[in-house]
Short mmCIF file of C-alpha atoms and ligand atoms in Angstrom, two decimals:
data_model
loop_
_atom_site.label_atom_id
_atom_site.label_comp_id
_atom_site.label_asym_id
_atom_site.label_seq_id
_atom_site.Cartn_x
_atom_site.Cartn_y
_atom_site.Cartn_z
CA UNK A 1 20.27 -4.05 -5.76
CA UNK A 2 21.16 -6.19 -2.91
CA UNK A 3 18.94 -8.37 -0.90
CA UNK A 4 19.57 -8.39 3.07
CA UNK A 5 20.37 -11.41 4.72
CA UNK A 6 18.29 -14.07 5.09
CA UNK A 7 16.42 -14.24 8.77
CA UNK A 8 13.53 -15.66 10.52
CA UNK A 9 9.42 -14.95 9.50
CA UNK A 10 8.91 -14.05 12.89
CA UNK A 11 5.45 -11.34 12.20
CA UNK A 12 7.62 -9.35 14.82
CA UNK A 13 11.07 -9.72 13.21
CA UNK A 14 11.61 -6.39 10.80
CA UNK A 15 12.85 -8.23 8.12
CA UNK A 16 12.71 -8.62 4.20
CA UNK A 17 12.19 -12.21 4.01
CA UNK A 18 8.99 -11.51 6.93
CA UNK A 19 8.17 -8.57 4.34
CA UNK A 20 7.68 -11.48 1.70
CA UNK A 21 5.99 -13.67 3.99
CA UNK A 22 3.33 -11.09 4.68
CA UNK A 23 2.86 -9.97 0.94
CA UNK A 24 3.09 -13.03 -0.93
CA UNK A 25 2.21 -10.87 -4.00
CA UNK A 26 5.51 -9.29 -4.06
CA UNK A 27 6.49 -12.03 -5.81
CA UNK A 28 4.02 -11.96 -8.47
CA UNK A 29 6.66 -8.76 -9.88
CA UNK A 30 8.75 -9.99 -12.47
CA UNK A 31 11.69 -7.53 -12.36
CA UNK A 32 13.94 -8.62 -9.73
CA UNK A 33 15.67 -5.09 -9.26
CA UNK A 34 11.55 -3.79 -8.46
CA UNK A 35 10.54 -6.84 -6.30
CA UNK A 36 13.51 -6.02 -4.37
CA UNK A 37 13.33 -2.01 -4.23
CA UNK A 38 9.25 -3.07 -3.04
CA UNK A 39 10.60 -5.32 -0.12
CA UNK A 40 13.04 -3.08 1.09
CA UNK A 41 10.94 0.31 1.06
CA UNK A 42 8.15 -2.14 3.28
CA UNK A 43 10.93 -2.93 5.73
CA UNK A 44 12.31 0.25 6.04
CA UNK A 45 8.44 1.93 6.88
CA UNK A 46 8.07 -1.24 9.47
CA UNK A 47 11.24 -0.59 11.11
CA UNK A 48 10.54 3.14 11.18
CA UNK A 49 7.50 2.95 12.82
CA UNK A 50 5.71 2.18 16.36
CA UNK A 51 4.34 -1.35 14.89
CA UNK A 52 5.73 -4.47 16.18
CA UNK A 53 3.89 -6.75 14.30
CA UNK A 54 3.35 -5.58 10.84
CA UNK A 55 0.12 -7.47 10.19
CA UNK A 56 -1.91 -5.69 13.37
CA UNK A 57 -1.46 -2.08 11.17
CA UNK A 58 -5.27 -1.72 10.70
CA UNK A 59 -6.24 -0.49 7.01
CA UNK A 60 -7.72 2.24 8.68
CA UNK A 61 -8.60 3.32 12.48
CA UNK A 62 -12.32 3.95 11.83
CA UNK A 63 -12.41 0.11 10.35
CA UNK A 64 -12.79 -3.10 12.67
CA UNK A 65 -9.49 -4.62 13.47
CA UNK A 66 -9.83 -7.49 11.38
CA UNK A 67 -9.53 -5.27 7.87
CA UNK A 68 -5.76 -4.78 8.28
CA UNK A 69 -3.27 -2.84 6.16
CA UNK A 70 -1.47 -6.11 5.05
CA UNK A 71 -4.71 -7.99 4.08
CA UNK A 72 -5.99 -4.57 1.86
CA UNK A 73 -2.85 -4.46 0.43
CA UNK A 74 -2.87 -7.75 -1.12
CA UNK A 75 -6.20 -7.68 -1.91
CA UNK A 76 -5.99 -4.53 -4.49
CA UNK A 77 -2.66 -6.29 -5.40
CA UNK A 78 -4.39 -9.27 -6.70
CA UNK A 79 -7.56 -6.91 -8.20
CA UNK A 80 -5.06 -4.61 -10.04
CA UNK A 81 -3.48 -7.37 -11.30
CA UNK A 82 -6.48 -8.80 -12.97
CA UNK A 83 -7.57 -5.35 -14.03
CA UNK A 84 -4.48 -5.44 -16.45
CA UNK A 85 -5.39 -8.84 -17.43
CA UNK A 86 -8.35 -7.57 -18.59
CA UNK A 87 -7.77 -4.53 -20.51
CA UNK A 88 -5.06 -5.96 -22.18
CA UNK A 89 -6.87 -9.16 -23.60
CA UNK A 90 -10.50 -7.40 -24.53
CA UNK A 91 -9.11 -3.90 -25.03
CA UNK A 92 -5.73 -4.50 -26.24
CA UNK A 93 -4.70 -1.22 -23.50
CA UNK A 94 -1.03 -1.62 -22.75
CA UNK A 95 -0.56 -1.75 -19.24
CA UNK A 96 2.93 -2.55 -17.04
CA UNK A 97 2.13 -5.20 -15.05
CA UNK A 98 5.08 -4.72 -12.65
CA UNK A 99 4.60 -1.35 -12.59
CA UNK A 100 1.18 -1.73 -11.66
CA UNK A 101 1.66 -4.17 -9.11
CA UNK A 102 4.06 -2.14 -7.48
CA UNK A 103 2.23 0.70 -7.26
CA UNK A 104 -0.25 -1.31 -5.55
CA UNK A 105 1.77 -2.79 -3.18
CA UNK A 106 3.28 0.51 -2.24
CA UNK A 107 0.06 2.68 -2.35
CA UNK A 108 -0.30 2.46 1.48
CA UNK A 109 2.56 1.75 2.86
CA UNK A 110 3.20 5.44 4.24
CA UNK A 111 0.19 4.28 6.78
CA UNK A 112 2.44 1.95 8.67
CA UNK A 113 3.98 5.42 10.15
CA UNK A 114 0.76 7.29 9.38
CA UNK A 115 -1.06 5.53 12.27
CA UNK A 116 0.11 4.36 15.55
CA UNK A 117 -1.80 2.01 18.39
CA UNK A 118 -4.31 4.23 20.18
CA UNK A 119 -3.35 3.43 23.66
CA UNK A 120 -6.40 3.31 25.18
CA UNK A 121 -6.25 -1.19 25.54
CA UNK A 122 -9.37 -1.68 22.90
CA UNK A 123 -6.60 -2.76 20.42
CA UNK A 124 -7.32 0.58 18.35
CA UNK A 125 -5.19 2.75 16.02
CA UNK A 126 -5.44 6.44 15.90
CA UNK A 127 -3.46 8.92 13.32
CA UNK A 128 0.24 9.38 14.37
CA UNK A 129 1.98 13.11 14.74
CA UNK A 130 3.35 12.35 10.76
CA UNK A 131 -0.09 11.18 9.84
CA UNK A 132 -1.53 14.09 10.76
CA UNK A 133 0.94 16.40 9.29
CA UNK A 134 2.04 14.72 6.10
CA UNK A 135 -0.51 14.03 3.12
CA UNK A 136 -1.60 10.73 2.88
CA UNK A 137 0.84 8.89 0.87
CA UNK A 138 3.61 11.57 0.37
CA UNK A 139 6.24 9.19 2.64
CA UNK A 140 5.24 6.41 0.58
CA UNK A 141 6.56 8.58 -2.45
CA UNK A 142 9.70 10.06 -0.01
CA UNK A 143 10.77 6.30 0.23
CA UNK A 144 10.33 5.33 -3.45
CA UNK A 145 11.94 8.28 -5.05
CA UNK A 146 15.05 7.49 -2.29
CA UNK A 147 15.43 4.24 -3.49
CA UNK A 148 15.69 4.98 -7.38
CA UNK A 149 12.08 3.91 -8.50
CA UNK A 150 10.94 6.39 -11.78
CA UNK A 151 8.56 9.58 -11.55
CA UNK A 152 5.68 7.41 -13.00
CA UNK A 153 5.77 4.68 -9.99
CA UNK A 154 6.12 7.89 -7.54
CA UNK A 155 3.07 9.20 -9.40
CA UNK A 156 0.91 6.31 -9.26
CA UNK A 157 1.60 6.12 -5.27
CA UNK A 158 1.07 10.14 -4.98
CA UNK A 159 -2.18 9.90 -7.29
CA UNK A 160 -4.12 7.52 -5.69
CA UNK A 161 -6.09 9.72 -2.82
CA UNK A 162 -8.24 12.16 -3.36
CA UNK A 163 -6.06 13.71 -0.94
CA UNK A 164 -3.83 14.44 -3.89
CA UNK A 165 -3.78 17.26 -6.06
CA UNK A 166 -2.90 14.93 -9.06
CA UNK A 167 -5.31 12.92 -10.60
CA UNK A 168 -3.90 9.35 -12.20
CA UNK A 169 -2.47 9.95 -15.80
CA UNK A 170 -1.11 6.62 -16.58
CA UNK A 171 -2.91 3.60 -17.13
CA UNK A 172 -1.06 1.63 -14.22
CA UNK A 173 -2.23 4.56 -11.44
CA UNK A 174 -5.67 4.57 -12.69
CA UNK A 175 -5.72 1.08 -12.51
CA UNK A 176 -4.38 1.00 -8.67
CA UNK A 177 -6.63 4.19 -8.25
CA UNK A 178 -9.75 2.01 -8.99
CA UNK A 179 -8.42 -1.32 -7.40
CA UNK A 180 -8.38 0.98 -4.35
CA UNK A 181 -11.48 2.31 -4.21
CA UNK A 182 -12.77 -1.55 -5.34
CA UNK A 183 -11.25 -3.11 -2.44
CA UNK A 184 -11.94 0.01 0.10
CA UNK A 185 -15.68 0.28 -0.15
CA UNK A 186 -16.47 -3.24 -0.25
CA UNK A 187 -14.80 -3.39 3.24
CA UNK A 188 -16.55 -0.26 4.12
CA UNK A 189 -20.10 -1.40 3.09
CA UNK A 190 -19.77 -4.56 5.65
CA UNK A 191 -18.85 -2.30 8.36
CA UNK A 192 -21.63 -0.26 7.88
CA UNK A 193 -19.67 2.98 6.60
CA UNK A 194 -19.85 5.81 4.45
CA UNK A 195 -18.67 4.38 0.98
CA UNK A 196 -15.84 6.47 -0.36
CA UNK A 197 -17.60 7.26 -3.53
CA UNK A 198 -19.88 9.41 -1.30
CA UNK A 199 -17.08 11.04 0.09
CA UNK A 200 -15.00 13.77 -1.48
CA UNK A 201 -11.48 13.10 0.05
CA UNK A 202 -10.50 10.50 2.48
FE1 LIG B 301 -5.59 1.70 -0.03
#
């Protein structure tokens, strides 16, 4: 798979190496041909969408602006990736840790065309036309599947919602499933929210 060329790290500039810059963790995936196929499925949602600078896409538009899509991203990134630490040392589970990290680093990334800036000039987001018509995560899947990645990466993207009619069935998307919800709630709990474990979709 071939890299793009090499530009500035301009947040504004749509480009892989910015991609990298954002998501350091990228680069925790071993498989070249994956880190790659990550990278370019990122820069193809950012230069899809509305967003100029990748790193104002909030995690979600009921959260405060600081909890951003970039910063959640890496943070179940780095969880899922000790998760498989973990349950392979005390529990002997075999888990892919590329595949795991990808899915994590991929889980979201259909919300940088799911939301768009509200507007309004209070720095907001709101849900975009495809947010509200697609499922959570099904363009995230659209973009993987177009670029080659197997049925059990799709899965583990498709899987992770409770939007989705599929519940994880490989250790790597129940991994990224919980990493999620980890990562989510604690973020929700210092805004004040409703935890998603109360909730029954989200
Ligand atoms: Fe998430």
């Amino acid at each position: 798979m071939s890299e793009e060329p090499r530009d500035s790290t301009t947040p504004t500039v749509r480009t892989a190496d910015t991609v990298r810059a954002l998501l350091p963790e990228i680069m925790d995936i071993g498989d070249t041909d994956l880190r790659d196929a990550v990278t370019r499925i990122w820069a193809r949602a950012w230069r899809s969408s509305v967003w100029t600078d990748l790193a104002s896409v909030p995690k979600s538009p009921e959260l405060p602006a600081r909890r951003t899509l970039v910063t959640h991203t890496r943070a179940v990134t780095r969880i899922a990736g000790h998760l498989v630490d973990v349950e392979s040392e005390l529990h002997g589970v075999p888990v892919d840790r590329d595949q795991t990290l990808a899915i994590a680093l991929l889980h979201d990334v259909s919300k940088v065309r799911e939301f768009e800036p509200s507007g309004d000039g209070t720095g907001g987001a709101r849900f975009s036309r495809t947010g509200r018509l697609y499922q959570h995560g099904f363009l995230g899947g659209h973009w993987m599947a177009e670029e080659g990645l197997s049925e059990g990466l799709v899965h583990g993207v498709l899987a992770h919602t409770p939007q989705s009619a599929v519940v994880p069935q490989t250790q790597e998307a129940v991994i990224v499933h919980y990493a999620d919800f980890a990562d989510s709630d604690v973020q929700l709990l210092d805004a004040g929210l409703t935890l998603f474990c109360k909730r029954r979709t989200r």
